[in-house]
Coordinates of C-alpha atoms in Angstrom, one line a residue:
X1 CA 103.0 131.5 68.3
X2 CA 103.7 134.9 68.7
X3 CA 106.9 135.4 71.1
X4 CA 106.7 138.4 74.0
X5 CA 109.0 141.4 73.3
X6 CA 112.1 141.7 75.2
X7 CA 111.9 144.8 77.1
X8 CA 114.0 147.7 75.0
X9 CA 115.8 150.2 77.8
X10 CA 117.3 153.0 76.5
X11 CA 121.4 153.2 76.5
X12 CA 122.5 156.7 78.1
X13 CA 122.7 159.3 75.3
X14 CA 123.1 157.1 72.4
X15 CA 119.8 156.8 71.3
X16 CA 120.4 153.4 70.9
X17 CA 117.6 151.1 72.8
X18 CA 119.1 147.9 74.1
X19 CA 117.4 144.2 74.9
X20 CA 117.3 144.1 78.7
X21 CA 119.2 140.7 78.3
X22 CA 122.1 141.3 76.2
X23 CA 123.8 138.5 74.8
X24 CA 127.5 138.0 75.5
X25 CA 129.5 136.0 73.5
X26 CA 132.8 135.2 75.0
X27 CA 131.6 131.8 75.6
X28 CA 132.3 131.3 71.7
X29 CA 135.8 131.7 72.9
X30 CA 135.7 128.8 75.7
X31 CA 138.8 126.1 75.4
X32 CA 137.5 124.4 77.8
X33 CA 133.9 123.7 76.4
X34 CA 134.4 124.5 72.6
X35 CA 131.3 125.9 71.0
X36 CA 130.9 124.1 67.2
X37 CA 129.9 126.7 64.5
X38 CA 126.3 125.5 64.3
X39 CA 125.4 126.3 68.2
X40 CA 126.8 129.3 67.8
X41 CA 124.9 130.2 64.4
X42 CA 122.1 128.8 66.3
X43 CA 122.1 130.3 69.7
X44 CA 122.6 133.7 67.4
X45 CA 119.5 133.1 65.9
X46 CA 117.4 131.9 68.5
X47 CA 118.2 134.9 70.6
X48 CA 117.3 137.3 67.7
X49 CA 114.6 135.5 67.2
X50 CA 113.4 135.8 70.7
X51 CA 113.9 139.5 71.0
X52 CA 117.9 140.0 71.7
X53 CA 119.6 142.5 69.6
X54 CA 122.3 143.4 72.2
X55 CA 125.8 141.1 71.0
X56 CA 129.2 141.7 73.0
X57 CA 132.4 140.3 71.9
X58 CA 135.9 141.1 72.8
X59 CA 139.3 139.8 70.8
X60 CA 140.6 138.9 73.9
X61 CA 137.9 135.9 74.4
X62 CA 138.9 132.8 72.8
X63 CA 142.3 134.6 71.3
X64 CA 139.6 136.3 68.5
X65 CA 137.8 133.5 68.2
X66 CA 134.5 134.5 69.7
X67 CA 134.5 137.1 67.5
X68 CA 134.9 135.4 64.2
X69 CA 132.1 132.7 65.5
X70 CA 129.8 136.1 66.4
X71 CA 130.3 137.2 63.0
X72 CA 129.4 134.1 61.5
X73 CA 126.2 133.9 63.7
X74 CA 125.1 137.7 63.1
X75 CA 126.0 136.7 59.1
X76 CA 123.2 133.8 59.2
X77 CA 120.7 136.3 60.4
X78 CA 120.0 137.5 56.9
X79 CA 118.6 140.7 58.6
X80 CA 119.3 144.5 58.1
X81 CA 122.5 145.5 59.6
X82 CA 120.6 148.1 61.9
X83 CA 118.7 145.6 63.7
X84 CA 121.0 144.2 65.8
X85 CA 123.8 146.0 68.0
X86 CA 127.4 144.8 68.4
X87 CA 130.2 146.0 70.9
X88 CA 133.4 144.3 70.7
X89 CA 136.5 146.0 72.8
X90 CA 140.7 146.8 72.5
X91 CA 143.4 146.8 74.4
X92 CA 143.5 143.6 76.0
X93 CA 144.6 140.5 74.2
X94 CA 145.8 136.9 74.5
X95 CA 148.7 138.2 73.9
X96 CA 148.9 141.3 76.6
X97 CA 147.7 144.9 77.3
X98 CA 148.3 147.6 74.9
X99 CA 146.5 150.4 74.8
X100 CA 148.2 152.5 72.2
X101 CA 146.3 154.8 69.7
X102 CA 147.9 152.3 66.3
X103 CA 147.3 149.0 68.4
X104 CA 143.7 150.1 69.3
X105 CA 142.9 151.4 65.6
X106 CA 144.6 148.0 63.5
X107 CA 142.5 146.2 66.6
X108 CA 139.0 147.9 65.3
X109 CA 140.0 147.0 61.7
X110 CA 140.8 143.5 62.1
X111 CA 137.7 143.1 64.8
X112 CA 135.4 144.1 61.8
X113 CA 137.0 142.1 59.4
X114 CA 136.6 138.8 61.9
X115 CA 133.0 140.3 62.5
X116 CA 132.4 140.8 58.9
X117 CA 130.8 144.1 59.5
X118 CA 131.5 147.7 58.3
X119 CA 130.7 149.4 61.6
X120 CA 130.5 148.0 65.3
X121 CA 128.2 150.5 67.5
X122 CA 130.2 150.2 70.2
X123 CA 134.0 150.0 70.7
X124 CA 134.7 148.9 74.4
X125 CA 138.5 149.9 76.1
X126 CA 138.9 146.6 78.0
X127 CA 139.5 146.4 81.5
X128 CA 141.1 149.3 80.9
X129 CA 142.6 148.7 85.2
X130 CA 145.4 146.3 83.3
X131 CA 146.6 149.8 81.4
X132 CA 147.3 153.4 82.8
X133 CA 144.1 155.3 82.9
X134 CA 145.9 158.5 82.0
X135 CA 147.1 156.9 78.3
X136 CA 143.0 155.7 78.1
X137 CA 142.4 159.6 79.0
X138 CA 145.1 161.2 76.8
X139 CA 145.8 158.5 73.9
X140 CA 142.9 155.8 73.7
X141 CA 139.9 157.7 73.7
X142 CA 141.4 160.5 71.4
X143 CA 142.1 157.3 69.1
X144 CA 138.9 156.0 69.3
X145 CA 137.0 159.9 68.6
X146 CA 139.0 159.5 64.9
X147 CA 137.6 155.9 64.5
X148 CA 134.2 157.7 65.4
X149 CA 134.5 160.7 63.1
X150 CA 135.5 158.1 60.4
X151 CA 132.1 156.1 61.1
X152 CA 133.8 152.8 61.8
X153 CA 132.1 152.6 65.3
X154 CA 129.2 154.9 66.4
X155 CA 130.0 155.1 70.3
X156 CA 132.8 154.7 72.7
X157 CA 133.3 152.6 76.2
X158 CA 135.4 151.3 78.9
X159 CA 135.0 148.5 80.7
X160 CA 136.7 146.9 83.7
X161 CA 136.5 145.5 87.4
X162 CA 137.1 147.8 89.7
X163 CA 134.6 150.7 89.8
X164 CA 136.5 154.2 90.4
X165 CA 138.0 153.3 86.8
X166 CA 135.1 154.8 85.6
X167 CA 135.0 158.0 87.7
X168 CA 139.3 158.7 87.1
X169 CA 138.0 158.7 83.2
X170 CA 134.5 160.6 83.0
X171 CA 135.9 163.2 85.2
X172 CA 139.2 163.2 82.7
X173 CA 137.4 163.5 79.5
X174 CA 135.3 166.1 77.5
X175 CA 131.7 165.8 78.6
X176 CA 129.8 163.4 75.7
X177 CA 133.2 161.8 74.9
X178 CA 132.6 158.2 76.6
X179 CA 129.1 157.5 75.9
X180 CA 128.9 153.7 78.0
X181 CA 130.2 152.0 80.7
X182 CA 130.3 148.1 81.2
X183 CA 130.7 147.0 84.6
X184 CA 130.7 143.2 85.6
X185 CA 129.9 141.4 89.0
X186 CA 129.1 144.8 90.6
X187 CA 125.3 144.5 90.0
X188 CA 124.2 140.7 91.2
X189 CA 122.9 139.5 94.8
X190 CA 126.3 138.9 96.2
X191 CA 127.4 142.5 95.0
X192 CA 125.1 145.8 94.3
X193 CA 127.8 148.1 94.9
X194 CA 127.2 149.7 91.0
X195 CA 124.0 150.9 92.5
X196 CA 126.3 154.1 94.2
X197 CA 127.6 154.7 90.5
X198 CA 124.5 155.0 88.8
X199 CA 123.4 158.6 89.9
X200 CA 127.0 159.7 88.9
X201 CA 126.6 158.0 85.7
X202 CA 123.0 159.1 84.5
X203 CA 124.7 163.0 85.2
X204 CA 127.2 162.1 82.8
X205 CA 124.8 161.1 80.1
X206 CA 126.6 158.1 80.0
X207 CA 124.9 154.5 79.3
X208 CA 125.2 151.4 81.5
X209 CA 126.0 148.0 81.1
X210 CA 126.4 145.2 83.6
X211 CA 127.7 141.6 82.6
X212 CA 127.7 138.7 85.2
X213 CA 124.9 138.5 87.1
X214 CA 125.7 135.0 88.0
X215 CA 128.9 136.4 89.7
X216 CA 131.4 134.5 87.3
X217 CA 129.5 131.2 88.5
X218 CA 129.3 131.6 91.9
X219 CA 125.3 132.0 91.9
X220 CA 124.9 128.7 89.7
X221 CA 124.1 125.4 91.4
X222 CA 127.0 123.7 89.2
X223 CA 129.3 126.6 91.2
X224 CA 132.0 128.5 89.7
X225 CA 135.3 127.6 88.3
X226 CA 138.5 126.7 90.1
X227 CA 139.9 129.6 89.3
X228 CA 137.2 131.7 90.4
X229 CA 139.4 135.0 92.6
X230 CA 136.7 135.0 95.5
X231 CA 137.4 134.2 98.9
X232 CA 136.7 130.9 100.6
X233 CA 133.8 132.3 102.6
X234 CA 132.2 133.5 99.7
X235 CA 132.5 130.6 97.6
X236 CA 130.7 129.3 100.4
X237 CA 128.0 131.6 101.4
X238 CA 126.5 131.5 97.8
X239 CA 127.5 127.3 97.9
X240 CA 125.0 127.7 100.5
X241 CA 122.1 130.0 98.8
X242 CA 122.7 127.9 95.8
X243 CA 122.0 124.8 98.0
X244 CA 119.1 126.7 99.7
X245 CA 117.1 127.1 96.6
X246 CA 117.9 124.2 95.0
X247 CA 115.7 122.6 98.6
X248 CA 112.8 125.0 97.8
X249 CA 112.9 123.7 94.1
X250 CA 114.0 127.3 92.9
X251 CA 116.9 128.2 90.6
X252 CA 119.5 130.5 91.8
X253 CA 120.7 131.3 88.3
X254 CA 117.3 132.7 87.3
X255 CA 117.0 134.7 90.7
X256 CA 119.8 136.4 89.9
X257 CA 119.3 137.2 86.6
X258 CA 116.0 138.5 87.3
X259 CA 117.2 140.7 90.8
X260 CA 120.3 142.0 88.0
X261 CA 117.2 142.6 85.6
X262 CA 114.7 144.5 88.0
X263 CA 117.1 147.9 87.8
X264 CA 115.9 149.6 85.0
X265 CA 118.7 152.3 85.0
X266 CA 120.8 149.3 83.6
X267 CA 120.2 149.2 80.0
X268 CA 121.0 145.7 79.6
X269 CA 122.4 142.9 81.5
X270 CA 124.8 140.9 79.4
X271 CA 124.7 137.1 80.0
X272 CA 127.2 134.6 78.5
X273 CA 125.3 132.4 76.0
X274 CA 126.7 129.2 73.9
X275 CA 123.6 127.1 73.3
X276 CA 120.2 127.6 72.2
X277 CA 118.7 126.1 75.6
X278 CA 120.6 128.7 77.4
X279 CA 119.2 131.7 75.4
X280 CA 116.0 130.2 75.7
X281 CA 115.8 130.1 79.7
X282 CA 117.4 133.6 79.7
X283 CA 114.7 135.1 78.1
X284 CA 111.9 133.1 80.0
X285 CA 113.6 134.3 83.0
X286 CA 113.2 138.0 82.0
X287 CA 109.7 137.2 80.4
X288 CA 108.7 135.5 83.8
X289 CA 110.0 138.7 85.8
X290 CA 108.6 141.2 83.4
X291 CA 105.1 139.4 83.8
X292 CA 105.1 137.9 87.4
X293 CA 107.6 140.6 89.0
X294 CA 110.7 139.3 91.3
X295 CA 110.2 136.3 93.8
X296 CA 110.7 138.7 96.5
X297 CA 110.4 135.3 99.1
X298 CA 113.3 133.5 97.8
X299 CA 115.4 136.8 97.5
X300 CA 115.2 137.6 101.0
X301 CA 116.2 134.4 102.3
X302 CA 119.0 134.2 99.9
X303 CA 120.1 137.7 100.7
X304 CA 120.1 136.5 104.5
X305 CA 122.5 133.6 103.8
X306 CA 125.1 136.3 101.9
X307 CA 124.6 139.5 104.5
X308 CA 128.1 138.5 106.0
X309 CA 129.5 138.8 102.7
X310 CA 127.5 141.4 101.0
X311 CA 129.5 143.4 98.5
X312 CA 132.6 141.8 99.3
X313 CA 134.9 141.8 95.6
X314 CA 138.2 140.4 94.7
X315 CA 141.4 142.4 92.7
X316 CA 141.5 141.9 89.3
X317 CA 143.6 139.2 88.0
X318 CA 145.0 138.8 84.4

């Protein structure tokens, strides 16, 4: 049976073309729910197989060990090494923050040697808020141009929480320098305050990425961790929208992955994947949207029950 494309968006400048569903892979790092080498070989495969060439890994996840899972999935592919995209990130680890040109450069080289690759396409600063933005300016990024020049990683990024990160940098660095931007829980029904970025960004030529759509759990009928940094009224607004669609025999988690989807300035929305089941409803949700269009009904009465919390975000935490 032949299986529908993913959409392909294009990523800023780079040239690259990203799947709209990108997958993210710091579930591969989860102590919690450990992931055994064949899912993750698996749910690596399935998703290629189903049109995702978008992976995202970070040392941090896991203490490296989403990465060396990632590598053994991408390995398994048996396909040539430009058909699939990999970003993995410095500067944050298990261990602590350091964003220092030698930590970031041994980082890359021990990343590709976990990822058992010669190149990764992107090279992510990571939550680059935990570090001083003026050492990212002045001493990362320079770092990262030698790693470029070299031809260990083809394009550089910062990630991170908090959203005038990314305007302190781009309007810091050589125009062309930073070529993507990954933003998380900025872009979801809760929170579509990366919407305001996005002019700003496509004048800087620079891609964009957004990871969480589900809000870190909070737009999932299970709910979201303990943990979770939102407030109590906002744990309970989407407790309630959750609830609400769950009555109407509707999935929150797919609603939100498809409102996160419908913004094609986004080049791909990255979505935490450990299991072959979960790669598979990902990409029936975007097949769904990209043939049926968003359940515009739904959305409006779930973005009714959030109004009183609309856009309202939480401080970073380590």
């Amino acid at each position: 049976m032949a299986v529908p494309n993913l959409e392909l968006r294009p990523l800023g400048n780079t040239g690259l073309k990203l799947s709209s569903v990108g997958f993210g892979a710091s579930p591969f790092g989860s102590v919690s729910r450990p992931v055994s080498e064949s899912d993750a070989v698996a749910s690596v495969r399935e998703a290629f197989r189903l049109g995702i060439n978008f992976f995202d890994t970070s040392p941090y996840y896991g203490a490296t060990l989403s990465e060396k899972m990632l590598g053994k999935g991408l390995k398994a592919l048996g396909v040539p090494r430009n058909e699939y995209i990999v970003s993995t990130k410095c500067g944050r680890y298990r261990e602590g923050i350091d964003f220092s040109a030698e930590r970031v450069t041994t980082s890359l080289h021990e990343s590709l040697e976990r990822l058992q690759l010669d190149y990764v396409d992107i090279f992510q600063c990571h939550d680059i808020e935990f570090g001083s933005l003026d050492q990212i300016v002045n001493e990362t990024i320079p770092a990262l141009r030698k790693l470029k020049e070299a031809g260990k990683i083809r394009f550089i990024g910062i990630t991170g929480l908090p959203l005038d990160i990314f305007t302190y940098v781009l309007d810091r660095v050589p125009p062309g320098t930073v070529d993507v931007i990954l933003s998380y829980c900025h872009y979801s029904i809760n929170d579509s305050t990366l919407e305001d970025l996005l002019p700003y960004l496509k004048t800087k030529g620079v891609g964009i990425i957004s990871a969480a759509p589900l809000a870190m759990g909070l737009l999932t009928e299970l709910g979201p961790p303990e943990r979770h940094p939102a407030s109590p009224e906002l744990k309970s607004a989407c407790q309630a929208a959750a609830a609400y669609c769950k009555e109407k025999g509707k999935n929150i988690s797919k609603l939100a992955l498809q409102y996160s989807l419908s913004n094609k300035d986004i080049s791909s929305v990255l979505v935490g994947m450990n299991s072959v089941k979960q790669v598979e409803e990902n990409v029936a949700a975007a097949t769904e949207l990209a043939l049926f269009g968003q359940d515009w009904e739904t959305l409006a009465e779930v973005e009714a029950i959030l109004k009183p919390v609309k856009n309202q975000t939480w401080p970073s935490g380590i």
